[in-house]
Coordinates of C-alpha atoms and ligand atoms in Angstrom, one line a residue:
X115 CA 100.4 102.4 50.1
X116 CA 98.0 101.0 52.7
X117 CA 97.6 102.9 55.9
X118 CA 95.8 101.5 58.9
X119 CA 95.2 103.2 62.2
X120 CA 93.5 101.8 65.3
X121 CA 91.4 102.9 68.2
X122 CA 91.4 100.3 70.9
X123 CA 89.0 100.3 73.7
X124 CA 90.1 98.4 76.7
X125 CA 88.0 98.0 79.9
X126 CA 89.9 98.4 83.2
X127 CA 88.4 95.1 84.4
X128 CA 90.4 94.8 87.6
X129 CA 88.8 97.9 89.3
X130 CA 86.2 97.7 92.1
X131 CA 83.8 100.4 90.8
X132 CA 82.6 102.3 87.8
X133 CA 84.3 105.5 86.6
X134 CA 82.0 108.0 88.2
X135 CA 79.9 106.0 90.7
X136 CA 80.1 103.2 93.2
X137 CA 78.4 100.6 91.0
X138 CA 80.6 97.5 90.4
X139 CA 83.1 97.6 87.5
X140 CA 82.5 93.9 87.2
X141 CA 79.1 94.1 85.6
X142 CA 79.2 90.6 84.2
X143 CA 77.9 88.9 87.4
X144 CA 74.6 90.9 87.5
X145 CA 71.1 90.3 86.2
X146 CA 70.2 92.8 83.5
X147 CA 69.9 96.4 84.7
X148 CA 70.7 95.5 88.3
X149 CA 74.2 97.2 88.4
X150 CA 72.9 100.8 88.0
X151 CA 72.4 103.9 90.1
X152 CA 71.2 107.5 89.5
X153 CA 74.7 108.6 88.5
X154 CA 75.4 106.0 85.7
X155 CA 71.7 106.4 84.6
X156 CA 72.3 110.1 84.3
X157 CA 69.2 111.1 86.4
X158 CA 68.8 114.8 86.9
X159 CA 70.6 116.2 89.9
X160 CA 73.1 113.3 90.1
X161 CA 76.8 114.3 90.1
X162 CA 79.8 112.2 88.9
X163 CA 82.6 111.4 91.3
X164 CA 85.8 110.4 89.5
X165 CA 87.4 107.0 90.4
X166 CA 91.0 107.8 91.4
X167 CA 92.2 104.3 90.8
X168 CA 91.0 104.4 87.2
X169 CA 93.1 107.5 86.6
X170 CA 96.1 105.7 88.1
X171 CA 95.6 102.6 86.0
X172 CA 95.1 104.6 82.8
X173 CA 98.3 106.6 83.6
X174 CA 100.2 103.3 84.1
X175 CA 99.1 102.1 80.7
X176 CA 100.3 105.4 79.2
X177 CA 103.6 105.0 80.9
X178 CA 104.0 101.4 79.7
X179 CA 103.3 102.6 76.1
X180 CA 106.0 105.3 76.5
X181 CA 103.5 108.1 76.3
X182 CA 103.9 111.5 77.8
X183 CA 101.7 111.9 80.9
X184 CA 100.5 115.5 81.5
X185 CA 100.4 117.0 84.9
X186 CA 96.8 118.2 84.4
X187 CA 94.0 116.3 82.8
X188 CA 90.5 117.3 81.9
X189 CA 87.2 115.6 81.0
X190 CA 84.8 116.6 78.2
X191 CA 81.2 115.8 77.3
X192 CA 80.8 114.2 73.9
X193 CA 77.2 114.7 72.9
X194 CA 75.3 112.2 71.0
X195 CA 71.8 110.8 71.1
X196 CA 71.8 107.0 71.2
X197 CA 70.0 104.7 73.7
X198 CA 73.2 103.1 75.0
X199 CA 74.0 106.3 76.9
X200 CA 71.1 107.5 79.0
X201 CA 72.7 110.9 79.7
X202 CA 72.9 111.7 75.9
X203 CA 76.5 112.4 76.3
X204 CA 79.6 110.4 77.1
X205 CA 82.2 111.7 79.6
X206 CA 85.5 111.4 77.8
X207 CA 88.8 113.2 77.1
X208 CA 89.9 115.5 74.3
X209 CA 93.1 117.4 73.5
X210 CA 91.8 120.9 72.6
X211 CA 93.5 122.8 75.4
X212 CA 96.9 121.0 74.8
X213 CA 97.5 117.5 76.0
X214 CA 94.9 117.0 78.7
X215 CA 94.2 113.3 78.2
X216 CA 95.9 110.7 80.5
X217 CA 98.4 109.9 77.8
X218 CA 100.1 112.1 75.2
X219 CA 102.1 110.9 72.2
X220 CA 104.1 107.7 72.6
X221 CA 105.2 104.6 70.8
X222 CA 105.8 100.9 71.0
X223 CA 108.0 98.5 69.0
X224 CA 106.3 95.7 67.1
X225 CA 109.1 93.6 65.8
X226 CA 111.5 96.1 64.2
X227 CA 108.7 98.6 63.5
X228 CA 107.8 101.6 65.6
X229 CA 104.1 102.1 66.0
X230 CA 103.3 105.6 67.2
X231 CA 100.5 106.1 69.8
X232 CA 98.6 109.4 69.3
X233 CA 97.0 109.6 72.7
X234 CA 95.4 107.6 75.5
X235 CA 92.1 108.7 77.0
X236 CA 90.0 107.6 79.9
X237 CA 86.2 107.5 79.3
X238 CA 83.0 105.7 80.3
X239 CA 81.7 102.6 78.5
X240 CA 78.2 102.9 77.2
X241 CA 75.5 100.3 78.0
X242 CA 74.9 97.2 75.9
X243 CA 72.3 96.9 73.2
X244 CA 70.7 93.5 72.7
X245 CA 68.9 92.9 69.5
X246 CA 65.9 90.5 69.5
X247 CA 63.4 89.5 66.9
X248 CA 63.6 87.2 63.9
X249 CA 63.6 89.8 61.1
X250 CA 64.5 93.4 60.6
X251 CA 60.8 94.3 60.5
X252 CA 60.0 93.1 64.0
X253 CA 63.3 93.6 65.6
X254 CA 63.4 94.8 69.1
X255 CA 66.3 96.5 70.7
X256 CA 66.8 96.1 74.5
X257 CA 69.3 98.0 76.6
X258 CA 71.3 96.7 79.5
X259 CA 72.9 99.5 81.5
X260 CA 75.0 97.3 83.8
X261 CA 78.0 98.2 81.7
X262 CA 77.2 102.0 81.4
X263 CA 79.9 104.0 83.2
X264 CA 82.5 101.2 83.5
X265 CA 86.0 102.6 83.0
X266 CA 87.4 102.3 79.5
X267 CA 90.8 103.3 78.2
X268 CA 91.0 104.3 74.5
X269 CA 94.3 103.8 72.9
X270 CA 94.6 105.7 69.5
X271 CA 97.4 104.9 67.1
X272 CA 98.8 106.8 64.2
X273 CA 98.1 105.1 60.8
X274 CA 101.4 103.3 61.0
X275 CA 100.2 99.7 60.1
X276 CA 100.5 98.5 56.5
X277 CA 99.2 95.0 56.7
X278 CA 96.6 93.0 58.7
X279 CA 99.5 90.9 60.1
X280 CA 101.1 94.0 61.6
X281 CA 97.8 94.8 63.2
X282 CA 97.6 91.3 64.7
X283 CA 101.1 91.3 66.0
X284 CA 100.5 94.7 67.7
X285 CA 97.3 93.5 69.3
X286 CA 99.0 90.4 70.7
X287 CA 101.7 92.5 72.2
X288 CA 99.2 95.1 73.5
X289 CA 97.0 92.5 75.1
X290 CA 99.9 90.7 76.8
X291 CA 101.1 94.1 78.0
X292 CA 97.8 95.1 79.5
X293 CA 97.4 91.8 81.2
X294 CA 100.9 92.0 82.6
X295 CA 100.2 95.4 84.0
X296 CA 97.3 93.9 86.0
X297 CA 94.9 96.5 84.6
X298 CA 92.7 94.3 82.4
X299 CA 91.8 90.7 81.6
X300 CA 91.7 90.7 77.8
X301 CA 90.1 87.2 77.8
X302 CA 86.9 88.5 79.2
X303 CA 84.1 88.9 76.6
X304 CA 83.9 92.5 75.5
X305 CA 87.0 93.6 77.5
X306 CA 88.8 94.6 74.3
X307 CA 87.1 96.2 71.3
X308 CA 88.4 98.2 68.4
X309 CA 87.7 100.5 65.5
X310 CA 90.1 100.7 62.5
X311 CA 90.8 103.4 59.9
X312 CA 91.8 102.0 56.5
X313 CA 92.9 103.9 53.4
X314 CA 94.8 102.8 50.3
X315 CA 97.0 104.8 47.9
X316 CA 96.5 108.0 49.8
X317 CA 92.7 107.8 49.2
X318 CA 89.8 108.6 51.5
X319 CA 89.8 107.1 55.0
X320 CA 87.1 104.5 55.9
X321 CA 86.4 103.8 59.5
X322 CA 85.3 100.4 60.6
X323 CA 83.4 100.3 63.8
X324 CA 81.9 97.7 66.0
X325 CA 84.6 95.1 65.9
X326 CA 84.1 92.9 69.0
X327 CA 87.3 90.8 69.1
X328 CA 90.9 91.1 68.0
X329 CA 90.4 88.0 65.8
X330 CA 87.7 89.8 63.9
X331 CA 89.7 93.0 63.7
X332 CA 92.3 91.4 61.6
X333 CA 89.6 89.9 59.3
X334 CA 87.8 93.3 59.1
X335 CA 91.0 95.1 58.0
X336 CA 91.8 92.4 55.5
X337 CA 88.3 92.6 54.0
X338 CA 88.3 96.4 53.8
X339 CA 91.7 96.5 52.0
X340 CA 90.4 94.0 49.5
X341 CA 87.2 96.0 49.0
X342 CA 89.0 99.2 48.5
X343 CA 91.5 97.7 46.1
X344 CA 88.7 96.2 44.1
X345 CA 86.9 99.6 43.8
X346 CA 90.1 101.3 42.9
X347 CA 90.9 98.8 40.1
X348 CA 87.6 99.6 38.5
X349 CA 88.1 103.4 38.9
X350 CA 85.3 103.7 41.4
X351 CA 86.0 106.3 43.9
X352 CA 86.2 105.4 47.6
X353 CA 84.0 107.6 49.8
X354 CA 84.9 108.6 53.3
X355 CA 82.4 106.8 55.5
X356 CA 81.9 104.7 58.6
X357 CA 81.3 101.0 58.0
X358 CA 80.1 98.4 60.4
X359 CA 81.7 95.0 60.8
X360 CA 79.1 92.3 60.3
X361 CA 80.6 89.5 62.3
X362 CA 78.1 86.9 61.0
X363 CA 78.7 87.6 57.3
X364 CA 82.4 88.6 57.9
X365 CA 82.1 91.7 55.8
X366 CA 82.0 95.5 56.4
X367 CA 78.7 97.3 55.6
X368 CA 78.1 101.0 55.0
X369 CA 76.6 102.6 58.1
X370 CA 76.5 106.4 57.6
X371 CA 78.8 109.1 56.4
X372 CA 81.4 109.7 59.0
X373 CA 80.7 112.3 61.7
X374 CA 83.3 115.0 62.2
X375 CA 84.5 115.7 65.7
X376 CA 82.4 119.0 65.4
X377 CA 79.2 117.0 65.3
X378 CA 79.7 115.9 68.9
X379 CA 79.7 119.4 70.2
X380 CA 82.4 118.7 72.8
X381 CA 82.5 120.9 75.8
X382 CA 84.3 120.8 79.2
X383 CA 82.6 118.6 81.8
X384 CA 81.7 121.2 84.3
X385 CA 80.9 118.6 87.1
X386 CA 84.5 117.3 87.2
X387 CA 87.3 119.8 87.9
X388 CA 90.7 119.6 86.2
X389 CA 92.7 116.9 87.9
X390 CA 96.3 117.5 88.8
X391 CA 98.7 114.5 88.7
X392 CA 101.7 115.8 90.7
X393 CA 105.2 114.6 89.4
X394 CA 105.7 112.8 92.7
X395 CA 102.5 110.7 92.1
X396 CA 103.8 109.9 88.6
X397 CA 107.1 108.8 90.1
X398 CA 105.3 106.7 92.6
X399 CA 103.2 105.0 89.9
X400 CA 106.4 104.3 87.9
X401 CA 107.8 102.5 91.0
X402 CA 104.6 100.5 91.4
X403 CA 104.6 99.3 87.8
X404 CA 105.1 95.6 87.4
X405 CA 108.2 94.3 85.8
X406 CA 107.9 94.5 82.0
X407 CA 107.6 91.4 79.8
X408 CA 110.9 92.1 78.1
X409 CA 112.7 92.5 81.3
X410 CA 111.2 89.3 82.7
X411 CA 112.3 87.5 79.6
X412 CA 115.9 88.8 79.8
X413 CA 116.1 87.8 83.5
X414 CA 114.8 84.3 82.8
X415 CA 117.5 83.8 80.1
X416 CA 120.4 85.4 81.9
X417 CA 119.8 84.2 85.5
X418 CA 118.5 80.7 84.8
X419 CA 119.8 79.9 81.4
X420 CA 116.3 79.2 80.1
X421 CA 116.2 79.0 76.3
X422 CA 115.1 82.3 74.8
X423 CA 112.0 80.9 73.1
X424 CA 110.8 79.2 76.3
X425 CA 111.5 82.5 78.2
X426 CA 109.5 84.4 75.7
X427 CA 106.4 82.1 76.0
X428 CA 106.7 82.1 79.8
X429 CA 107.1 85.9 80.2
X430 CA 104.4 87.0 77.8
X431 CA 101.6 85.2 79.6
X432 CA 100.9 86.6 83.1
X433 CA 99.2 83.4 84.2
X434 CA 102.3 81.3 83.5
X435 CA 104.8 83.8 84.6
X436 CA 103.0 84.4 88.0
X437 CA 103.0 80.6 88.5
X438 CA 106.7 80.4 87.6
X439 CA 107.6 83.3 89.9
X440 CA 105.8 81.8 92.8
X441 CA 107.2 78.2 92.5
X442 CA 110.8 78.4 91.3
X443 CA 114.1 78.7 93.0
X444 CA 117.5 78.8 91.4
X445 CA 117.8 75.1 91.2
X446 CA 114.3 74.2 89.9
X447 CA 113.8 77.2 87.6
X448 CA 114.7 75.5 84.3
X449 CA 112.7 72.4 85.1
X450 CA 109.6 74.4 86.1
X451 CA 109.9 76.5 83.0
X452 CA 110.0 73.2 81.0
X453 CA 107.0 71.7 82.8
X454 CA 104.9 74.8 82.3
X455 CA 105.7 75.3 78.6
X456 CA 105.7 71.7 77.4
X457 CA 103.1 70.0 79.6
X458 CA 100.9 72.5 81.5
X459 CA 100.1 74.8 78.5
X460 CA 98.2 71.9 76.8
X461 CA 96.2 71.3 79.9
X462 CA 95.0 74.8 80.7
X463 CA 94.7 76.4 77.2
X464 CA 91.3 78.1 77.8
X465 CA 90.1 80.6 80.4
X466 CA 87.6 78.0 81.8
X467 CA 90.3 75.4 82.2
X468 CA 92.6 77.9 84.0
X469 CA 89.8 78.9 86.4
X470 CA 89.0 75.3 87.2
X471 CA 92.6 74.2 87.5
X472 CA 93.6 73.0 91.1
X473 CA 97.3 73.3 90.5
X474 CA 99.3 75.4 93.0
X475 CA 102.9 76.7 93.1
X476 CA 103.7 74.1 95.7
X477 CA 102.6 71.3 93.4
X478 CA 104.9 72.6 90.7
X479 CA 107.9 73.0 93.0
X480 CA 107.5 69.4 94.4
X481 CA 107.1 68.0 90.9
X482 CA 110.2 69.6 89.6
X483 CA 112.2 68.4 92.7
X484 CA 111.0 64.8 92.2
X485 CA 112.0 64.9 88.5
X486 CA 115.4 66.3 89.3
X487 CA 116.1 63.7 92.0
X488 CA 115.1 60.9 89.7
X489 CA 112.1 59.8 91.8
X490 CA 109.7 60.3 89.0
X491 CA 110.3 60.1 85.3
X492 CA 109.4 63.0 82.9
X493 CA 106.9 60.7 81.4
X494 CA 105.1 59.9 84.6
X495 CA 105.3 63.5 85.7
X496 CA 102.9 64.3 82.8
X497 CA 100.3 62.0 84.2
X498 CA 100.8 63.4 87.7
X499 CA 100.4 66.9 86.3
X500 CA 97.1 66.0 84.6
X501 CA 95.8 64.6 87.9
X502 CA 97.0 67.6 89.9
X503 CA 95.2 70.0 87.6
X504 CA 92.0 67.9 87.8
X505 CA 91.9 67.0 91.5
X506 CA 94.4 69.3 93.4
X507 CA 95.4 66.3 95.5
X508 CA 98.9 66.3 97.2
X509 CA 101.6 65.1 94.9
X510 CA 102.7 62.3 97.2
X511 CA 99.1 60.9 97.3
X512 CA 98.8 61.1 93.5
X513 CA 102.1 59.2 93.0
X514 CA 101.1 56.4 95.3
X515 CA 97.5 56.2 94.1
X516 CA 98.6 56.0 90.5
X517 CA 101.8 54.1 91.2
X518 CA 103.9 56.7 89.3
X519 CA 107.1 56.6 91.4
X520 CA 110.2 55.4 89.6
X521 CA 111.6 51.9 90.0
X522 CA 114.6 53.0 91.9
X523 CA 115.3 49.7 93.6
X524 CA 118.2 48.0 91.6
X525 CA 117.2 44.5 92.6
X526 CA 113.7 45.0 91.4
X527 CA 115.0 46.5 88.1
X528 CA 117.5 43.6 87.7
X529 CA 114.6 41.1 88.0
X530 CA 112.6 42.9 85.3
X531 CA 115.8 43.0 83.0
X532 CA 116.3 39.3 83.6
X533 CA 112.7 38.6 82.5
X534 CA 113.3 40.7 79.3
X535 CA 116.5 38.8 78.6
X536 CA 114.8 35.4 78.8
X537 CA 111.9 36.6 76.7
X538 CA 114.1 38.0 73.9
X539 CA 116.9 35.6 73.3
X540 CA 117.4 36.6 69.6
X541 CA 117.6 40.3 70.4
X542 CA 120.1 39.6 73.2
X543 CA 122.4 37.7 70.8
X544 CA 122.1 40.5 68.3
X545 CA 122.8 43.1 71.0
X546 CA 126.2 41.6 71.6
X547 CA 127.3 42.8 68.2
X548 CA 124.8 45.6 67.4
X549 CA 124.5 48.4 69.9
X550 CA 121.3 49.6 68.3
X551 CA 119.5 46.5 69.6
X552 CA 120.3 47.4 73.2
X553 CA 118.0 50.3 72.8
X554 CA 115.2 48.0 71.7
X555 CA 115.8 46.0 74.9
X556 CA 115.8 49.2 77.0
X557 CA 112.4 50.0 75.4
X558 CA 111.1 46.5 76.5
X559 CA 112.2 47.2 80.1
X560 CA 110.5 50.6 79.9
X561 CA 107.3 49.0 78.7
X562 CA 107.3 46.5 81.6
X563 CA 107.9 49.3 84.1
X564 CA 105.3 51.6 82.4
X565 CA 108.1 54.1 81.8
X566 CA 109.1 54.3 85.4
X567 CA 112.7 53.0 85.1
X568 CA 115.5 55.4 84.8
X569 CA 116.7 54.9 81.2
X570 CA 120.4 55.4 82.0
X571 CA 120.4 53.0 85.0
X572 CA 118.5 50.5 82.9
X573 CA 121.0 50.7 80.1
X574 CA 124.0 50.2 82.4
X575 CA 122.4 47.2 84.1
X576 CA 121.4 45.7 80.8
X577 CA 124.9 45.9 79.4
X578 CA 126.2 44.3 82.5
X579 CA 123.8 41.5 82.5
X580 CA 124.3 40.7 78.8
X581 CA 127.9 41.1 79.1
X582 CA 128.6 43.9 76.6
X583 CA 130.6 47.1 77.1
Ligands
LIG656 ZN1 76.2 103.7 89.0

């Protein structure tokens, strides 16, 4: 039996400052080694000051993953010598005096399977190592400390996964959940990283480190299962070790024998007192938690009669559900859900496109109302939406500039129908006995109006003018 456990590192990207100092949590906008101070550089005499908001956000994550949340939490020093941490230790959490991490045991459903969460801890992210040089002989390693000290939440699962697909499904659900909570933007480079433990047939556990994206995590797990099965089939024993994921070659490579927790010489961080999270604060945090994805989905289905699949797509993506919440009313809800999931998704399918999109909730509301009142066809609304996303112009201006309004004037439509009748005498004759041919004629009218005629009105007028029922 294959057993896979995960350790997911998620940056709290929506915070203002780092975990223990006032440097910016958003380190990405800085030049190398600009976002640093004596505290995150671990200079002698500097003292950490815990970011209260980070504790709150981490607690909210624990609650959303149905984890227990202790009343008292503690921080520990994890000692290791590596250039990405200038202090030579990382401030993190550990459960040796009972559950003193922000989150205790919990669980989350992935399809019909329950995945148990072991614990959730709050810690500081190390700096970033940058490798330069063309070969391993003259390789240079540079360190950028802008990231050192940014708040990181580690989510540790029990080895409950059996296949790479289960891992992927879990990661998708987790990443939507974190985004919905407003604590992290998983689409930012490096915001989500993971380690995985893999063992087969009750054998030794191999840890894969250094997996920089969820996409690679699934591949790494798949590779590792195949590697272990291949060894096992040749009666070669699998050794307990740490392997690194080589994302260029897409393989895992042996790094070193795995450290035991003892190697890190954990001890209590004396510069940070135990933190009490009173029950009333926990209650308050529960109240402040955003509506869950599943509850949103249920509401969209039951209140607006939106099809379940559409509601699922809409609720699981915060960008779309925020747009929907801001723009809809009872009457337009279904139409707006439709515009977002059938037309908008194709236009803003990357982070860059979302950021440069000029679309507002007002645009969406107006567009839905025009479709519902028959002033613009579904077809033309796609062109209008494309233009809105690109330019952000007012909808009325776009419609007149691109001439997208429906042909609602019956006299004008009648004229166009007359033209089609005189151009297609054979089809008109056939239409008198074959109803299918009428659709062909409706199509011709649509072509002439560039899709701006109402198909139902056109059909009625056509029948009248040809003289069929
Ligand atoms: Zn700092």
